[in-house]
Amino acid sequence: MTQTLKIAITRTNHGIGLDLPSYATAGSAGADLLAAIPDSHVIHPGKRALIPTGISIALPEGYEAQVRPRSGLALREGITCVNAPGTIDADYRGEVGVILINHGEEDFVVTRGMRIAQMLIAPVIQAEWDLVKELPETVRGAGGFGSTGTHG
């Protein structure tokens, strides 16, 4: 069963007339974020742009919002988020922005109201660091960066 959490949200002036973030299906984990731009913005291949969403949120303490790419844009157009997932902290009150990059071969045109990313709400755990002289041993040890191979 899906849990819900009430989150305060405001619109910026350039977000007026756009829908609030919404879930495309009953089983969606991420709510779609829309481009709150006046008309359109071209992102050339290899370039990036900060696209405003027209919203600001007040997350409850103990939660974060993660901004992630939309898989369809990534597959079809090569459009993704530079810092995926981007984190919105509970104490941030500015406008939510999405940093898009064009990894495709053609110009990509972002238009007003376009679904450009998705936002997931997640609980946060802050670590309490325990400085020790040695870490416990494991079978893997310090092996990383492909040390387990690419095939089963």
mmCIF file of C-alpha atoms in Angstrom:
data_model
loop_
_atom_site.group_PDB
_atom_site.id
_atom_site.type_symbol
_atom_site.label_atom_id
_atom_site.label_comp_id
_atom_site.label_asym_id
_atom_site.label_seq_id
_atom_site.Cartn_x
_atom_site.Cartn_y
_atom_site.Cartn_z
ATOM 1 C CA MET A 1 0.000 0.000 0.000
ATOM 2 C CA THR A 2 1.343 3.430 -0.972
ATOM 3 C CA GLN A 3 1.930 5.875 1.855
ATOM 4 C CA THR A 4 1.167 9.582 1.505
ATOM 5 C CA LEU A 5 2.814 12.643 3.010
ATOM 6 C CA LYS A 6 1.371 16.152 2.935
ATOM 7 C CA ILE A 7 3.912 18.655 1.563
ATOM 8 C CA ALA A 8 3.401 22.420 1.455
ATOM 9 C CA ILE A 9 3.963 23.833 -2.040
ATOM 10 C CA THR A 10 3.875 27.313 -3.591
ATOM 11 C CA ARG A 11 3.978 28.521 -7.175
ATOM 12 C CA THR A 12 6.313 31.171 -8.486
ATOM 13 C CA ASN A 13 4.863 33.808 -10.807
ATOM 14 C CA HIS A 14 6.178 31.959 -13.859
ATOM 15 C CA GLY A 15 4.570 28.743 -12.581
ATOM 16 C CA ILE A 16 1.046 30.158 -12.626
ATOM 17 C CA GLY A 17 -1.183 28.188 -14.965
ATOM 18 C CA LEU A 18 0.886 24.999 -14.797
ATOM 19 C CA ASP A 19 -0.206 21.840 -13.019
ATOM 20 C CA LEU A 20 1.373 20.916 -9.711
ATOM 21 C CA PRO A 21 3.652 17.853 -9.722
ATOM 22 C CA SER A 22 1.521 14.781 -10.369
ATOM 23 C CA TYR A 23 1.839 11.016 -10.573
ATOM 24 C CA ALA A 24 1.121 9.630 -14.057
ATOM 25 C CA THR A 25 -0.238 6.333 -12.741
ATOM 26 C CA ALA A 26 -1.412 4.910 -9.424
ATOM 27 C CA GLY A 27 1.843 2.957 -9.138
ATOM 28 C CA SER A 28 4.202 5.810 -10.044
ATOM 29 C CA ALA A 29 6.988 6.483 -7.537
ATOM 30 C CA GLY A 30 7.911 9.871 -9.012
ATOM 31 C CA ALA A 31 5.756 12.930 -9.599
ATOM 32 C CA ASP A 32 6.355 14.656 -12.918
ATOM 33 C CA LEU A 33 7.977 18.104 -12.826
ATOM 34 C CA LEU A 34 7.036 20.594 -15.532
ATOM 35 C CA ALA A 35 9.109 23.228 -17.309
ATOM 36 C CA ALA A 36 8.018 26.685 -16.138
ATOM 37 C CA ILE A 37 9.579 28.667 -18.957
ATOM 38 C CA PRO A 38 7.890 31.478 -20.901
ATOM 39 C CA ASP A 39 8.009 29.825 -24.315
ATOM 40 C CA SER A 40 10.775 27.390 -25.296
ATOM 41 C CA HIS A 41 14.466 26.770 -24.663
ATOM 42 C CA VAL A 42 16.874 24.922 -26.942
ATOM 43 C CA ILE A 43 19.504 22.650 -25.401
ATOM 44 C CA HIS A 44 22.202 21.941 -27.977
ATOM 45 C CA PRO A 45 24.050 18.584 -28.020
ATOM 46 C CA GLY A 46 26.602 18.423 -25.204
ATOM 47 C CA LYS A 47 25.116 21.480 -23.462
ATOM 48 C CA ARG A 48 23.146 21.792 -20.235
ATOM 49 C CA ALA A 49 20.494 24.161 -18.907
ATOM 50 C CA LEU A 50 18.825 24.938 -15.601
ATOM 51 C CA ILE A 51 15.096 24.672 -16.212
ATOM 52 C CA PRO A 52 12.785 26.202 -13.575
ATOM 53 C CA THR A 53 9.722 24.255 -12.436
ATOM 54 C CA GLY A 54 7.680 27.136 -11.029
ATOM 55 C CA ILE A 55 7.332 25.528 -7.588
ATOM 56 C CA SER A 56 8.912 25.707 -4.151
ATOM 57 C CA ILE A 57 8.276 23.066 -1.480
ATOM 58 C CA ALA A 58 8.584 22.718 2.291
ATOM 59 C CA LEU A 59 9.556 19.149 3.054
ATOM 60 C CA PRO A 60 9.054 17.910 6.606
ATOM 61 C CA GLU A 61 12.246 17.373 8.597
ATOM 62 C CA GLY A 62 13.563 13.873 7.990
ATOM 63 C CA TYR A 63 12.682 13.827 4.263
ATOM 64 C CA GLU A 64 14.335 14.755 0.989
ATOM 65 C CA ALA A 65 13.086 15.104 -2.571
ATOM 66 C CA GLN A 66 15.111 13.421 -5.297
ATOM 67 C CA VAL A 67 15.003 14.851 -8.816
ATOM 68 C CA ARG A 68 15.564 12.165 -11.427
ATOM 69 C CA PRO A 69 15.518 11.899 -15.219
ATOM 70 C CA ARG A 70 12.523 10.677 -17.163
ATOM 71 C CA SER A 71 13.437 7.390 -18.806
ATOM 72 C CA GLY A 72 11.613 8.144 -22.059
ATOM 73 C CA LEU A 73 13.513 11.400 -22.593
ATOM 74 C CA ALA A 74 16.775 9.636 -21.781
ATOM 75 C CA LEU A 75 16.141 6.771 -24.203
ATOM 76 C CA ARG A 76 14.595 8.662 -27.114
ATOM 77 C CA GLU A 77 16.363 12.027 -26.927
ATOM 78 C CA GLY A 78 19.491 11.549 -24.783
ATOM 79 C CA ILE A 79 18.151 14.055 -22.238
ATOM 80 C CA THR A 80 19.026 13.422 -18.603
ATOM 81 C CA CYS A 81 19.728 15.255 -15.354
ATOM 82 C CA VAL A 82 23.360 16.195 -14.790
ATOM 83 C CA ASN A 83 23.337 15.497 -11.043
ATOM 84 C CA ALA A 84 20.964 12.556 -10.944
ATOM 85 C CA PRO A 85 19.540 12.166 -8.503
ATOM 86 C CA GLY A 86 19.545 15.772 -7.406
ATOM 87 C CA THR A 87 18.660 16.263 -3.751
ATOM 88 C CA ILE A 88 16.292 18.873 -2.358
ATOM 89 C CA ASP A 89 16.909 19.170 1.381
ATOM 90 C CA ALA A 90 14.147 19.679 3.931
ATOM 91 C CA ASP A 91 15.397 23.166 4.809
ATOM 92 C CA TYR A 92 15.553 24.472 1.197
ATOM 93 C CA ARG A 93 12.771 26.897 0.307
ATOM 94 C CA GLY A 94 13.843 28.147 -3.127
ATOM 95 C CA GLU A 95 12.432 27.185 -6.477
ATOM 96 C CA VAL A 96 12.952 23.618 -7.620
ATOM 97 C CA GLY A 97 15.136 23.609 -10.716
ATOM 98 C CA VAL A 98 16.199 20.787 -12.999
ATOM 99 C CA ILE A 99 19.649 20.700 -14.599
ATOM 100 C CA LEU A 100 19.154 18.988 -17.947
ATOM 101 C CA ILE A 101 21.928 17.895 -20.307
ATOM 102 C CA ASN A 102 21.593 16.880 -23.922
ATOM 103 C CA HIS A 103 23.618 13.732 -24.619
ATOM 104 C CA GLY A 104 21.807 13.336 -27.933
ATOM 105 C CA GLU A 105 22.956 14.303 -31.410
ATOM 106 C CA GLU A 106 20.204 16.827 -32.161
ATOM 107 C CA ASP A 107 19.018 20.044 -30.545
ATOM 108 C CA PHE A 108 16.363 19.403 -27.906
ATOM 109 C CA VAL A 109 13.577 21.933 -27.437
ATOM 110 C CA VAL A 110 12.084 22.293 -23.959
ATOM 111 C CA THR A 111 8.623 23.868 -24.081
ATOM 112 C CA ARG A 112 6.439 25.373 -21.384
ATOM 113 C CA GLY A 113 4.598 22.684 -19.429
ATOM 114 C CA MET A 114 6.761 19.836 -20.744
ATOM 115 C CA ARG A 115 7.379 16.997 -18.288
ATOM 116 C CA ILE A 116 11.145 17.244 -17.825
ATOM 117 C CA ALA A 117 11.968 15.168 -14.737
ATOM 118 C CA GLN A 118 10.400 13.310 -11.850
ATOM 119 C CA MET A 119 10.564 13.987 -8.130
ATOM 120 C CA LEU A 120 10.557 11.259 -5.494
ATOM 121 C CA ILE A 121 10.084 11.866 -1.773
ATOM 122 C CA ALA A 122 12.284 9.739 0.486
ATOM 123 C CA PRO A 123 13.122 9.478 4.189
ATOM 124 C CA VAL A 124 16.566 10.627 5.270
ATOM 125 C CA ILE A 125 18.924 8.897 7.671
ATOM 126 C CA GLN A 126 21.855 10.939 8.948
ATOM 127 C CA ALA A 127 24.915 8.937 9.931
ATOM 128 C CA GLU A 128 26.606 9.095 13.297
ATOM 129 C CA TRP A 129 30.269 8.513 12.461
ATOM 130 C CA ASP A 130 32.184 6.029 14.614
ATOM 131 C CA LEU A 131 35.928 6.400 14.005
ATOM 132 C CA VAL A 132 37.635 3.012 14.389
ATOM 133 C CA LYS A 133 41.185 1.769 13.761
ATOM 134 C CA GLU A 134 40.067 -0.992 11.352
ATOM 135 C CA LEU A 135 36.931 -1.970 9.469
ATOM 136 C CA PRO A 136 35.550 -5.512 9.768
ATOM 137 C CA GLU A 137 36.765 -7.919 7.064
ATOM 138 C CA THR A 138 34.528 -9.087 4.181
ATOM 139 C CA VAL A 139 35.025 -11.501 1.277
ATOM 140 C CA ARG A 140 35.130 -8.588 -1.156
ATOM 141 C CA GLY A 141 37.427 -6.423 0.923
ATOM 142 C CA ALA A 142 38.605 -3.261 -0.822
ATOM 143 C CA GLY A 143 37.851 -4.570 -4.337
ATOM 144 C CA GLY A 144 35.818 -2.077 -6.327
ATOM 145 C CA PHE A 145 35.380 -0.513 -9.756
ATOM 146 C CA GLY A 146 34.519 -3.725 -11.566
ATOM 147 C CA SER A 147 36.367 -6.133 -9.280
ATOM 148 C CA THR A 148 33.388 -8.530 -9.236
ATOM 149 C CA GLY A 149 33.430 -8.868 -13.046
ATOM 150 C CA THR A 150 30.790 -8.275 -15.691
ATOM 151 C CA HIS A 151 29.321 -11.773 -16.088
ATOM 152 C CA GLY A 152 27.870 -14.311 -13.633
#
